[in-house]
């Protein structure tokens, strides 16, 4: 690549690069991510199965995703305002508290035996509304804890490992529970898991770490960092316009943002078809979807550890577009093989092994967003990602009325998935500077 030779730091050296207080915070968020995301994965599987059971149509799963895309658009101002004023750990904690209320409500509705499709969609909307606050808070916290692409990739990879471990627990357990004790009992366990997780997060974040509800006046990302008074409305409007321009202008970071958006859309829309693709709407086949996603998650955990540092991590960051393209090519073969459960599960595990390219792509884009402010960049990115998911989900639902699930799934991966890797290659070729190099240890 023509870069100056620098010593590659090991994973342990990157970990030691954090301050002692930062290491405690990193460990706390990784553990809380494992708990929260495992319960969210279980709830998402149960909502997909419940929608299929109530409506009897495979188009119901993409519609659930479409409803879930609305809050990111409708709440963008509220999300930015809350994440400017409230400590990120409190935002994550309160988001999970809202998800707990949704899980309890849906459990009671299913127990009463009178759940309707509109109630499932409303539940998904509320669940996604709380989640709309969670991701910017998480990414804002990540940006505040790291300096440089190498450290950022390490932390993103570790969070990806925790997330994929959560998927193993959520989907493997969910597939077994839905086939054995049914959706009603599984929703009850989901609500119980959220309750336990809320107690854990409150003890760690608030009792042990002493997180204050409001951000300190000089903290990064506050309304007026380092000042007592908030900026004028004109200044805020100008700053907001600047963030939009930096993130989405093709002359600046727009192509990198487009690569990330296409990748995220591929995962979201493809995942909305995952359950009907592998189960055909039959609850007794839910073990196939659960096992496939659990194997994917286990493989992705291994991939996350491998690309988090060292020579392999440096190699993956340098070749992120190629790794992303190969991963989506394997996913296309997976889509062609869903009639053979064992073969499909194995292929999906290979997709997980190649998911390190996704973490490298996300880290590169997030690192280039730093001058615009990571939390603000993620907020405006979410304002575009939400409508894109909504339009995409509605398009998928419409296509499923006349085409098979497999056909729509393959088309999504070919157009959007392969497009993300190609756009990243174009973005790199047109960038003023070469891809960020790995930093030498301090």
XYZ file of C-alpha atoms in Angstrom:
442
model
C 0.000 0.000 0.000
C 3.065 2.231 0.145
C 2.714 3.015 3.860
C 5.611 3.763 6.158
C 6.554 0.652 8.140
C 5.380 0.763 11.751
C 5.446 -1.830 14.496
C 2.174 -3.714 14.815
C 0.899 -3.734 18.384
C -0.442 -6.930 19.892
C -3.955 -7.160 21.332
C -2.624 -7.026 24.895
C -0.577 -3.904 24.093
C -3.650 -2.208 22.674
C -5.585 -3.132 25.836
C -2.807 -1.737 28.027
C -2.993 1.491 26.012
C -6.236 2.347 27.822
C -6.038 4.153 31.142
C -6.998 2.033 34.208
C -10.320 3.857 34.591
C -10.984 3.417 30.867
C -10.310 -0.334 31.110
C -12.942 -0.604 33.842
C -15.426 1.267 31.653
C -14.598 -0.891 28.630
C -15.153 -4.100 30.596
C -18.430 -2.773 31.966
C -19.859 -1.891 28.567
C -18.727 -5.156 26.975
C -20.499 -7.146 29.711
C -23.643 -5.006 29.508
C -23.621 -5.343 25.713
C -23.530 -9.131 26.062
C -26.579 -9.136 28.339
C -28.627 -6.503 26.552
C -28.024 -7.757 23.028
C -28.682 -11.402 23.916
C -32.112 -10.463 25.217
C -32.763 -8.216 22.210
C -31.837 -11.055 19.843
C -34.261 -13.366 21.642
C -37.032 -10.755 21.508
C -36.493 -10.088 17.793
C -36.729 -13.788 16.976
C -39.910 -14.111 19.029
C -41.508 -11.061 17.374
C -40.720 -12.450 13.916
C -42.222 -15.831 14.784
C -45.235 -14.195 16.434
C -45.887 -12.021 13.360
C -45.658 -15.069 11.100
C -48.064 -17.007 13.335
C -50.639 -14.211 13.572
C -50.618 -13.104 9.918
C -49.602 -16.325 8.169
C -47.663 -14.269 5.590
C -43.869 -14.193 5.058
C -44.217 -10.474 4.240
C -45.022 -9.776 7.899
C -41.378 -10.105 8.981
C -40.112 -7.309 6.656
C -43.074 -5.181 7.772
C -41.927 -5.600 11.370
C -38.523 -4.268 10.277
C -40.189 -1.407 8.376
C -42.087 -0.319 11.493
C -38.881 -0.583 13.491
C -37.140 1.821 11.080
C -39.523 4.708 11.794
C -38.204 5.820 15.230
C -34.698 6.534 13.890
C -36.276 9.087 11.536
C -38.917 10.546 13.846
C -36.718 10.836 16.934
C -33.453 12.099 15.449
C -33.663 15.503 17.174
C -34.609 13.953 20.498
C -31.793 11.395 20.206
C -29.195 14.090 19.552
C -30.526 16.284 22.377
C -30.607 13.460 24.935
C -27.122 12.216 24.036
C -25.776 15.750 24.387
C -27.161 16.176 27.909
C -27.328 12.708 29.485
C -24.433 10.385 30.277
C -24.203 7.660 27.630
C -24.364 4.888 30.245
C -27.649 6.241 31.562
C -29.044 6.436 28.021
C -28.199 2.752 27.464
C -29.674 1.807 30.835
C -32.955 3.652 30.248
C -33.224 2.240 26.719
C -33.099 -1.286 28.119
C -35.686 -0.306 30.751
C -38.068 0.695 27.960
C -37.422 -2.579 26.139
C -38.266 -4.435 29.357
C -41.670 -2.715 29.507
C -42.352 -3.677 25.876
C -41.428 -7.322 26.549
C -43.698 -7.507 29.612
C -46.612 -5.960 27.710
C -46.294 -8.364 24.770
C -46.013 -11.307 27.163
C -49.266 -10.303 28.861
C -51.020 -9.898 25.501
C -49.944 -13.352 24.330
C -50.988 -14.853 27.675
C -54.425 -13.318 27.246
C -54.662 -14.993 23.843
C -55.822 -11.884 22.033
C -52.699 -10.471 20.398
C -53.273 -8.824 17.016
C -50.903 -7.882 14.218
C -51.164 -4.163 14.949
C -50.137 -4.776 18.550
C -47.006 -6.583 17.365
C -46.146 -3.666 15.088
C -46.740 -1.127 17.866
C -44.562 -3.213 20.168
C -41.807 -3.278 17.561
C -42.107 0.491 17.076
C -41.681 1.117 20.804
C -38.862 -1.427 21.050
C -37.056 0.309 18.165
C -37.778 3.744 19.654
C -35.825 2.865 22.781
C -33.145 1.273 20.626
C -32.842 4.495 18.589
C -31.331 6.130 21.667
C -29.077 3.163 22.449
C -26.844 2.996 19.353
C -25.725 6.675 19.240
C -25.042 6.485 22.973
C -22.957 3.352 22.485
C -21.033 4.777 19.519
C -20.524 8.108 21.265
C -19.086 6.276 24.251
C -16.801 4.211 21.993
C -15.455 7.316 20.241
C -14.790 8.958 23.593
C -12.757 5.999 24.842
C -10.439 5.571 21.832
C -7.736 7.455 19.977
C -6.685 6.321 16.512
C -7.958 3.674 14.126
C -6.065 0.777 15.707
C -7.582 1.280 19.160
C -10.994 2.019 17.652
C -10.919 -1.206 15.615
C -9.911 -3.177 18.717
C -12.821 -1.851 20.770
C -15.320 -2.270 17.925
C -14.090 -5.827 17.445
C -14.464 -6.621 21.155
C -17.977 -5.184 21.182
C -18.719 -7.246 18.080
C -17.506 -10.344 19.928
C -19.843 -9.524 22.836
C -22.709 -8.876 20.420
C -22.151 -12.143 18.568
C -21.877 -14.021 21.852
C -25.233 -12.485 22.691
C -26.600 -13.738 19.374
C -25.429 -17.250 20.256
C -27.335 -17.081 23.523
C -30.385 -15.278 22.147
C -30.923 -17.212 18.925
C -29.781 -20.668 20.019
C -31.858 -20.409 23.181
C -34.732 -18.741 21.329
C -34.911 -21.454 18.686
C -35.066 -24.166 21.339
C -37.520 -22.284 23.563
C -39.930 -21.416 20.740
C -39.999 -25.074 19.663
C -40.420 -26.411 23.206
C -42.235 -24.067 25.621
C -43.764 -21.821 22.935
C -43.706 -18.093 22.264
C -45.647 -17.177 25.410
C -43.197 -18.785 27.807
C -40.239 -17.460 25.807
C -41.528 -13.886 26.063
C -41.825 -14.306 29.822
C -38.206 -15.432 30.054
C -37.228 -12.512 27.825
C -38.845 -10.039 30.218
C -37.145 -11.742 33.175
C -33.772 -11.469 31.426
C -34.255 -7.736 30.890
C -35.106 -7.328 34.578
C -31.921 -9.130 35.661
C -29.869 -7.120 33.174
C -31.284 -3.823 34.394
C -30.285 -4.629 37.960
C -26.786 -5.623 36.783
C -26.291 -2.453 34.731
C -27.595 -0.204 37.508
C -25.208 -1.765 40.030
C -22.178 -1.536 37.717
C -22.860 1.814 36.059
C -24.377 3.760 38.936
C -23.443 2.071 42.224
C -19.883 0.960 41.402
C -18.780 3.395 38.681
C -20.815 6.315 40.008
C -22.179 7.501 36.669
C -23.979 10.815 37.027
C -27.210 11.304 35.094
C -26.165 14.524 33.369
C -22.892 14.931 31.519
C -20.338 17.268 33.096
C -20.287 20.700 31.476
C -16.903 20.088 29.846
C -17.525 16.532 28.651
C -17.236 15.823 24.936
C -20.589 15.895 23.212
C -22.352 18.172 25.687
C -24.514 21.008 24.444
C -21.725 23.489 25.031
C -18.543 21.632 25.760
C -16.403 23.692 28.095
C -18.869 26.576 28.397
C -21.714 27.411 30.707
C -24.152 28.619 28.098
C -25.577 26.662 25.157
C -24.734 27.935 21.673
C -27.116 30.248 19.867
C -29.800 28.733 17.660
C -28.057 30.016 14.536
C -24.781 28.401 15.630
C -26.536 25.116 16.335
C -28.202 25.187 12.928
C -24.870 25.959 11.270
C -23.158 23.135 13.159
C -25.928 20.704 12.213
C -25.674 21.684 8.554
C -21.927 21.197 8.729
C -22.286 17.683 10.122
C -24.752 16.726 7.389
C -22.451 18.153 4.734
C -19.346 16.434 6.100
C -21.019 13.044 6.455
C -23.027 12.888 3.225
C -21.278 15.117 0.680
C -19.673 12.989 -2.084
C -16.814 15.503 -2.116
C -16.086 14.781 1.548
C -17.079 11.568 3.347
C -20.250 10.721 1.408
C -18.866 7.652 -0.372
C -17.536 6.158 2.867
C -20.915 6.825 4.499
C -22.684 5.217 1.516
C -20.545 2.075 1.865
C -21.523 1.770 5.534
C -25.184 2.470 4.763
C -25.320 -0.203 2.043
C -23.675 -2.740 4.352
C -26.087 -1.989 7.209
C -29.097 -2.150 4.863
C -27.967 -5.524 3.543
C -27.747 -6.940 7.046
C -31.061 -5.422 8.165
C -33.126 -6.361 5.112
C -31.496 -9.767 4.761
C -32.079 -10.495 8.418
C -35.744 -9.529 8.102
C -36.101 -12.475 5.697
C -33.880 -14.829 7.674
C -36.606 -16.531 9.718
C -39.083 -17.143 6.857
C -36.179 -18.122 4.575
C -35.054 -20.958 6.855
C -38.296 -21.921 8.581
C -41.005 -21.303 5.987
C -43.148 -20.049 8.874
C -43.120 -23.429 10.666
C -42.394 -23.115 14.391
C -40.972 -26.648 14.529
C -38.233 -25.554 12.114
C -37.172 -22.598 14.238
C -34.210 -24.647 15.470
C -32.660 -24.301 11.999
C -32.720 -20.497 12.140
C -31.539 -20.504 15.757
C -28.672 -22.922 15.078
C -27.573 -21.126 11.899
C -27.450 -17.742 13.598
C -25.718 -19.200 16.659
C -23.018 -20.785 14.448
C -22.649 -17.490 12.604
C -22.220 -15.700 15.910
C -19.615 -18.164 17.197
C -17.631 -17.780 13.985
C -18.002 -13.986 14.139
C -16.649 -14.012 17.699
C -13.530 -15.807 16.476
C -13.246 -13.353 13.594
C -13.630 -10.389 15.938
C -10.778 -11.595 18.148
C -8.531 -12.275 15.145
C -8.986 -8.848 13.517
C -8.861 -6.867 16.770
C -5.092 -6.417 16.568
C -1.802 -7.861 15.414
C -0.684 -8.552 11.868
C -4.019 -10.118 10.822
C -5.930 -7.088 12.062
C -3.635 -4.781 10.102
C -4.044 -6.964 6.984
C -7.854 -6.919 7.325
C -8.006 -3.152 7.734
C -5.898 -2.684 4.604
C -8.125 -5.049 2.571
C -11.526 -4.353 4.106
C -13.348 -3.936 0.734
C -12.107 -7.286 -0.573
C -13.002 -9.113 2.660
C -16.491 -7.568 2.600
C -17.009 -8.655 -1.023
C -15.933 -12.239 -0.322
C -18.239 -12.384 2.701
C -21.272 -11.341 0.682
C -20.358 -13.798 -2.100
C -20.470 -16.623 0.450
C -23.791 -15.261 1.698
C -25.156 -15.563 -1.845
C -24.188 -19.239 -1.888
C -25.892 -19.602 1.508
C -29.098 -18.166 0.051
C -28.991 -20.784 -2.689
C -28.536 -23.627 -0.179
C -31.310 -23.078 2.383
C -33.068 -26.273 1.282
C -30.215 -28.239 2.867
C -30.097 -27.284 6.574
C -26.648 -28.675 7.434
C -25.004 -27.140 4.362
C -26.758 -23.814 4.968
C -25.681 -23.718 8.621
C -22.069 -24.401 7.623
C -22.073 -21.673 4.984
C -23.561 -19.157 7.378
C -20.749 -19.954 9.811
C -18.249 -19.094 7.038
C -20.054 -15.781 6.574
C -19.450 -15.199 10.283
C -15.724 -15.904 9.897
C -15.547 -13.223 7.217
C -17.508 -10.653 9.234
C -14.265 -9.105 10.441
C -14.346 -7.124 7.220
C -17.598 -5.519 8.386
C -15.942 -4.371 11.629
C -12.988 -2.999 9.651
C -15.321 -1.077 7.307
C -17.299 0.369 10.201
C -14.136 1.380 12.065
C -12.637 3.094 9.012
C -15.803 5.121 8.406
C -16.162 5.983 12.085
C -12.521 7.074 12.234
C -13.035 9.384 9.232
C -16.117 10.821 10.978
C -14.085 12.014 13.984
C -13.639 15.633 12.757
C -17.431 15.954 12.429
C -18.031 14.435 15.890
C -18.800 10.718 16.137
C -22.006 10.950 18.203
C -23.399 13.704 15.979
C -22.365 11.845 12.824
C -24.124 8.695 14.012
C -27.255 10.693 14.826
C -27.539 12.175 11.325
C -26.551 8.817 9.835
C -29.448 7.261 11.732
C -31.774 9.915 10.344
C -30.975 8.628 6.844
C -30.625 4.971 7.769
C -34.126 4.893 9.278
C -35.978 6.046 6.139
C -33.730 3.837 3.996
C -34.666 0.814 6.105
C -38.326 1.817 5.931
C -38.317 2.131 2.142
C -36.238 -1.015 1.760
C -38.462 -3.043 4.077
C -41.609 -1.896 2.300
C -40.012 -2.762 -1.049
C -39.059 -6.211 0.254
C -42.575 -6.778 1.608
C -44.055 -5.772 -1.763
C -41.676 -8.049 -3.667
C -42.525 -10.981 -1.391
C -46.138 -10.811 -2.545
C -45.064 -11.900 -6.034
C -41.609 -13.462 -5.613
C -40.194 -16.167 -3.386
C -38.302 -15.332 -0.205
C -35.103 -16.823 -1.649
C -35.240 -14.693 -4.776
C -35.727 -11.433 -2.875
C -33.009 -12.386 -0.368
C -30.466 -13.084 -3.108
C -31.312 -9.869 -4.955
C -30.802 -7.866 -1.772
C -27.370 -9.338 -1.097
C -26.216 -8.979 -4.721
C -27.303 -5.356 -5.157
C -26.680 -3.880 -1.718
C -24.069 -6.196 -0.209
C -21.687 -6.339 -3.139
C -22.389 -2.649 -3.724
C -21.052 -1.744 -0.272
C -17.660 -3.295 -0.962
C -17.421 -1.699 -4.407
C -18.384 1.748 -3.080
C -15.723 1.491 -0.358
C -13.127 0.711 -3.022
C -14.251 3.784 -4.967
C -14.205 5.932 -1.826
C -10.649 4.926 -1.054
C -9.485 5.596 -4.584
C -10.984 9.106 -4.527
C -9.932 10.028 -0.985
C -7.415 12.823 -0.622
C -5.380 10.749 1.783
C -4.628 7.004 1.731
C -6.493 4.651 4.092
C -5.558 5.420 7.708
C -2.401 3.594 8.669
C -1.881 1.692 11.931
C -0.500 3.956 14.629
C 2.800 3.297 16.322
C 2.577 2.658 20.094
C 2.914 5.704 22.278
